[in-house]
JSON list of C-alpha atoms in Angstrom, two decimals:
[
{"chain": "Z", "resi": 1, "resn": "MET", "atom": "CA", "xyz": [21.00, 61.11, 60.20]},
{"chain": "Z", "resi": 2, "resn": "VAL", "atom": "CA", "xyz": [22.67, 61.93, 64.03]},
{"chain": "Z", "resi": 3, "resn": "LEU", "atom": "CA", "xyz": [25.25, 59.24, 63.44]},
{"chain": "Z", "resi": 4, "resn": "PHE", "atom": "CA", "xyz": [26.61, 61.28, 60.49]},
{"chain": "Z", "resi": 5, "resn": "ARG", "atom": "CA", "xyz": [26.38, 64.72, 61.94]},
{"chain": "Z", "resi": 6, "resn": "ARG", "atom": "CA", "xyz": [28.18, 63.27, 65.02]},
{"chain": "Z", "resi": 7, "resn": "LEU", "atom": "CA", "xyz": [30.99, 61.74, 62.60]},
{"chain": "Z", "resi": 8, "resn": "LEU", "atom": "CA", "xyz": [31.44, 65.17, 60.88]},
{"chain": "Z", "resi": 9, "resn": "GLY", "atom": "CA", "xyz": [31.30, 67.25, 63.73]},
{"chain": "Z", "resi": 10, "resn": "ASP", "atom": "CA", "xyz": [34.41, 64.43, 65.13]},
{"chain": "Z", "resi": 11, "resn": "VAL", "atom": "CA", "xyz": [36.32, 64.82, 62.49]},
{"chain": "Z", "resi": 12, "resn": "LEU", "atom": "CA", "xyz": [35.90, 68.80, 61.99]},
{"chain": "Z", "resi": 13, "resn": "ARG", "atom": "CA", "xyz": [36.96, 68.70, 65.19]},
{"chain": "Z", "resi": 14, "resn": "ALA", "atom": "CA", "xyz": [40.33, 66.93, 64.88]},
{"chain": "Z", "resi": 15, "resn": "GLN", "atom": "CA", "xyz": [41.35, 68.03, 61.55]},
{"chain": "Z", "resi": 16, "resn": "ARG", "atom": "CA", "xyz": [41.01, 72.09, 64.05]},
{"chain": "Z", "resi": 17, "resn": "VAL", "atom": "CA", "xyz": [42.85, 70.14, 67.19]},
{"chain": "Z", "resi": 18, "resn": "GLU", "atom": "CA", "xyz": [45.66, 68.68, 64.44]},
{"chain": "Z", "resi": 19, "resn": "ARG", "atom": "CA", "xyz": [46.54, 72.63, 62.96]},
{"chain": "Z", "resi": 20, "resn": "GLY", "atom": "CA", "xyz": [46.09, 73.85, 66.72]},
{"chain": "Z", "resi": 21, "resn": "MET", "atom": "CA", "xyz": [43.43, 76.20, 65.99]},
{"chain": "Z", "resi": 22, "resn": "THR", "atom": "CA", "xyz": [40.88, 76.78, 68.49]},
{"chain": "Z", "resi": 23, "resn": "LEU", "atom": "CA", "xyz": [36.95, 77.95, 67.71]},
{"chain": "Z", "resi": 24, "resn": "ARG", "atom": "CA", "xyz": [37.39, 81.55, 67.77]},
{"chain": "Z", "resi": 25, "resn": "GLU", "atom": "CA", "xyz": [40.41, 80.83, 65.30]},
{"chain": "Z", "resi": 26, "resn": "VAL", "atom": "CA", "xyz": [38.18, 79.17, 62.60]},
{"chain": "Z", "resi": 27, "resn": "SER", "atom": "CA", "xyz": [35.29, 81.24, 63.52]},
{"chain": "Z", "resi": 28, "resn": "ALA", "atom": "CA", "xyz": [36.97, 84.48, 62.06]},
{"chain": "Z", "resi": 29, "resn": "GLN", "atom": "CA", "xyz": [38.33, 82.61, 59.08]},
{"chain": "Z", "resi": 30, "resn": "ALA", "atom": "CA", "xyz": [35.26, 81.28, 58.47]},
{"chain": "Z", "resi": 31, "resn": "ARG", "atom": "CA", "xyz": [33.21, 83.84, 59.32]},
{"chain": "Z", "resi": 32, "resn": "VAL", "atom": "CA", "xyz": [30.74, 81.53, 60.74]},
{"chain": "Z", "resi": 33, "resn": "SER", "atom": "CA", "xyz": [29.36, 82.27, 64.96]},
{"chain": "Z", "resi": 34, "resn": "LEU", "atom": "CA", "xyz": [31.42, 80.41, 67.39]},
{"chain": "Z", "resi": 35, "resn": "GLY", "atom": "CA", "xyz": [28.48, 78.87, 68.64]},
{"chain": "Z", "resi": 36, "resn": "TYR", "atom": "CA", "xyz": [27.61, 77.33, 65.79]},
{"chain": "Z", "resi": 37, "resn": "ILE", "atom": "CA", "xyz": [30.98, 75.79, 64.75]},
{"chain": "Z", "resi": 38, "resn": "SER", "atom": "CA", "xyz": [30.83, 74.64, 68.14]},
{"chain": "Z", "resi": 39, "resn": "GLU", "atom": "CA", "xyz": [27.75, 72.86, 68.07]},
{"chain": "Z", "resi": 40, "resn": "ILE", "atom": "CA", "xyz": [28.75, 71.40, 65.09]},
{"chain": "Z", "resi": 41, "resn": "GLU", "atom": "CA", "xyz": [31.99, 69.60, 66.28]},
{"chain": "Z", "resi": 42, "resn": "ARG", "atom": "CA", "xyz": [29.27, 68.30, 68.85]},
{"chain": "Z", "resi": 43, "resn": "GLY", "atom": "CA", "xyz": [26.97, 67.13, 66.25]},
{"chain": "Z", "resi": 44, "resn": "GLN", "atom": "CA", "xyz": [23.86, 69.17, 67.32]},
{"chain": "Z", "resi": 45, "resn": "LYS", "atom": "CA", "xyz": [23.95, 71.36, 63.75]},
{"chain": "Z", "resi": 46, "resn": "GLU", "atom": "CA", "xyz": [24.32, 69.98, 60.55]},
{"chain": "Z", "resi": 47, "resn": "ALA", "atom": "CA", "xyz": [26.42, 71.74, 58.55]},
{"chain": "Z", "resi": 48, "resn": "SER", "atom": "CA", "xyz": [25.58, 73.32, 54.76]},
{"chain": "Z", "resi": 49, "resn": "SER", "atom": "CA", "xyz": [27.91, 72.82, 52.27]},
{"chain": "Z", "resi": 50, "resn": "GLU", "atom": "CA", "xyz": [28.56, 75.99, 51.98]},
{"chain": "Z", "resi": 51, "resn": "LEU", "atom": "CA", "xyz": [29.19, 75.85, 55.63]},
{"chain": "Z", "resi": 52, "resn": "LEU", "atom": "CA", "xyz": [31.35, 72.81, 54.78]},
{"chain": "Z", "resi": 53, "resn": "ALA", "atom": "CA", "xyz": [33.49, 74.09, 52.10]},
{"chain": "Z", "resi": 54, "resn": "SER", "atom": "CA", "xyz": [33.80, 77.75, 54.50]},
{"chain": "Z", "resi": 55, "resn": "LEU", "atom": "CA", "xyz": [34.95, 75.76, 57.78]},
{"chain": "Z", "resi": 56, "resn": "CYS", "atom": "CA", "xyz": [37.37, 73.35, 55.23]},
{"chain": "Z", "resi": 57, "resn": "GLY", "atom": "CA", "xyz": [38.86, 76.69, 54.01]},
{"chain": "Z", "resi": 58, "resn": "ALA", "atom": "CA", "xyz": [39.40, 77.77, 57.22]},
{"chain": "Z", "resi": 59, "resn": "LEU", "atom": "CA", "xyz": [41.18, 74.44, 58.61]},
{"chain": "Z", "resi": 60, "resn": "ASP", "atom": "CA", "xyz": [43.27, 74.51, 55.01]},
{"chain": "Z", "resi": 61, "resn": "VAL", "atom": "CA", "xyz": [42.24, 70.88, 54.20]},
{"chain": "Z", "resi": 62, "resn": "PRO", "atom": "CA", "xyz": [39.84, 69.86, 51.38]},
{"chain": "Z", "resi": 63, "resn": "LEU", "atom": "CA", "xyz": [36.71, 69.36, 51.29]},
{"chain": "Z", "resi": 64, "resn": "SER", "atom": "CA", "xyz": [37.40, 65.76, 50.25]},
{"chain": "Z", "resi": 65, "resn": "SER", "atom": "CA", "xyz": [39.32, 65.02, 52.57]},
{"chain": "Z", "resi": 66, "resn": "VAL", "atom": "CA", "xyz": [36.90, 65.57, 55.52]},
{"chain": "Z", "resi": 67, "resn": "LEU", "atom": "CA", "xyz": [34.38, 63.49, 53.70]},
{"chain": "Z", "resi": 68, "resn": "ARG", "atom": "CA", "xyz": [37.22, 60.87, 52.88]},
{"chain": "Z", "resi": 69, "resn": "SER", "atom": "CA", "xyz": [37.44, 60.64, 57.10]},
{"chain": "Z", "resi": 70, "resn": "VAL", "atom": "CA", "xyz": [33.64, 61.10, 57.81]},
{"chain": "Z", "resi": 71, "resn": "SER", "atom": "CA", "xyz": [32.80, 57.84, 54.97]},
{"chain": "Z", "resi": 72, "resn": "ASP", "atom": "CA", "xyz": [35.45, 55.86, 56.84]},
{"chain": "Z", "resi": 73, "resn": "ALA", "atom": "CA", "xyz": [33.93, 56.32, 60.16]},
{"chain": "Z", "resi": 74, "resn": "VAL", "atom": "CA", "xyz": [30.47, 55.59, 59.36]},
{"chain": "Z", "resi": 75, "resn": "ALA", "atom": "CA", "xyz": [32.09, 52.11, 57.91]},
{"chain": "Z", "resi": 76, "resn": "LEU", "atom": "CA", "xyz": [33.52, 51.46, 61.20]},
{"chain": "Z", "resi": 77, "resn": "GLU", "atom": "CA", "xyz": [30.56, 52.30, 62.69]},
{"chain": "Z", "resi": 78, "resn": "GLU", "atom": "CA", "xyz": [28.75, 49.94, 60.17]},
{"chain": "Z", "resi": 79, "resn": "ALA", "atom": "CA", "xyz": [31.02, 46.85, 61.11]},
{"chain": "Z", "resi": 80, "resn": "LEU", "atom": "CA", "xyz": [31.05, 47.13, 64.63]},
{"chain": "Z", "resi": 81, "resn": "SER", "atom": "CA", "xyz": [27.27, 47.28, 64.85]},
{"chain": "Z", "resi": 82, "resn": "ALA", "atom": "CA", "xyz": [27.40, 44.31, 62.63]},
{"chain": "Z", "resi": 83, "resn": "ALA", "atom": "CA", "xyz": [29.35, 42.85, 64.51]},
{"chain": "Z", "resi": 84, "resn": "THR", "atom": "CA", "xyz": [27.67, 42.72, 67.52]},
{"chain": "Z", "resi": 85, "resn": "PRO", "atom": "CA", "xyz": [24.81, 40.76, 67.74]},
{"chain": "Z", "resi": 86, "resn": "ILE", "atom": "CA", "xyz": [21.75, 41.76, 69.78]},
{"chain": "Z", "resi": 87, "resn": "VAL", "atom": "CA", "xyz": [20.72, 38.89, 71.81]},
{"chain": "Z", "resi": 88, "resn": "PRO", "atom": "CA", "xyz": [16.92, 38.35, 73.11]},
{"chain": "Z", "resi": 89, "resn": "ARG", "atom": "CA", "xyz": [16.01, 37.52, 76.57]},
{"chain": "Z", "resi": 90, "resn": "PRO", "atom": "CA", "xyz": [15.45, 34.12, 77.54]},
{"chain": "Z", "resi": 91, "resn": "ALA", "atom": "CA", "xyz": [12.09, 33.11, 77.38]},
{"chain": "Z", "resi": 92, "resn": "ALA", "atom": "CA", "xyz": [11.29, 32.76, 81.11]},
{"chain": "Z", "resi": 93, "resn": "ALA", "atom": "CA", "xyz": [12.59, 35.93, 81.45]},
{"chain": "Z", "resi": 94, "resn": "SER", "atom": "CA", "xyz": [10.00, 37.36, 78.84]},
{"chain": "Z", "resi": 95, "resn": "ALA", "atom": "CA", "xyz": [7.14, 35.07, 79.87]},
{"chain": "Z", "resi": 96, "resn": "ALA", "atom": "CA", "xyz": [8.14, 36.79, 83.41]},
{"chain": "Z", "resi": 97, "resn": "ALA", "atom": "CA", "xyz": [8.07, 39.90, 82.36]},
{"chain": "Z", "resi": 98, "resn": "GLY", "atom": "CA", "xyz": [4.15, 39.48, 80.57]},
{"chain": "Z", "resi": 99, "resn": "ARG", "atom": "CA", "xyz": [5.67, 39.37, 77.13]},
{"chain": "Z", "resi": 100, "resn": "SER", "atom": "CA", "xyz": [5.79, 36.56, 74.00]},
{"chain": "Z", "resi": 101, "resn": "ARG", "atom": "CA", "xyz": [8.91, 35.42, 72.72]},
{"chain": "Z", "resi": 102, "resn": "ASP", "atom": "CA", "xyz": [7.55, 37.26, 69.58]},
{"chain": "Z", "resi": 103, "resn": "ASP", "atom": "CA", "xyz": [7.28, 40.54, 71.30]},
{"chain": "Z", "resi": 104, "resn": "VAL", "atom": "CA", "xyz": [11.33, 40.36, 72.86]},
{"chain": "Z", "resi": 105, "resn": "VAL", "atom": "CA", "xyz": [12.29, 39.48, 69.56]},
{"chain": "Z", "resi": 106, "resn": "ALA", "atom": "CA", "xyz": [10.43, 42.45, 67.63]},
{"chain": "Z", "resi": 107, "resn": "SER", "atom": "CA", "xyz": [11.77, 44.99, 69.74]},
{"chain": "Z", "resi": 108, "resn": "ALA", "atom": "CA", "xyz": [15.21, 43.95, 69.70]},
{"chain": "Z", "resi": 109, "resn": "ALA", "atom": "CA", "xyz": [15.08, 44.52, 65.94]}
]
């Protein structure tokens, strides 16, 4: 869930910057507090569907476009995480740390 919030915030910020709008301008048009929009852009707060609709209206961008961009970003993150295998520590290092080989594999998962 944190990943989705962060990516949604990134997409909303990119849309705002692309349109040359400030947080203050979006806040006034969307009738949402500046601080709350800032927290959404940083991925710290979740946006309800009503709030997303209001932000998209203020940015003059279709909600479907924002969600499509977020979906593409999620797919990219999934591909990157699948391409980066988790490599367990060598058996000698795990034994020295007082762990069995099974503990290392389990903690990597």
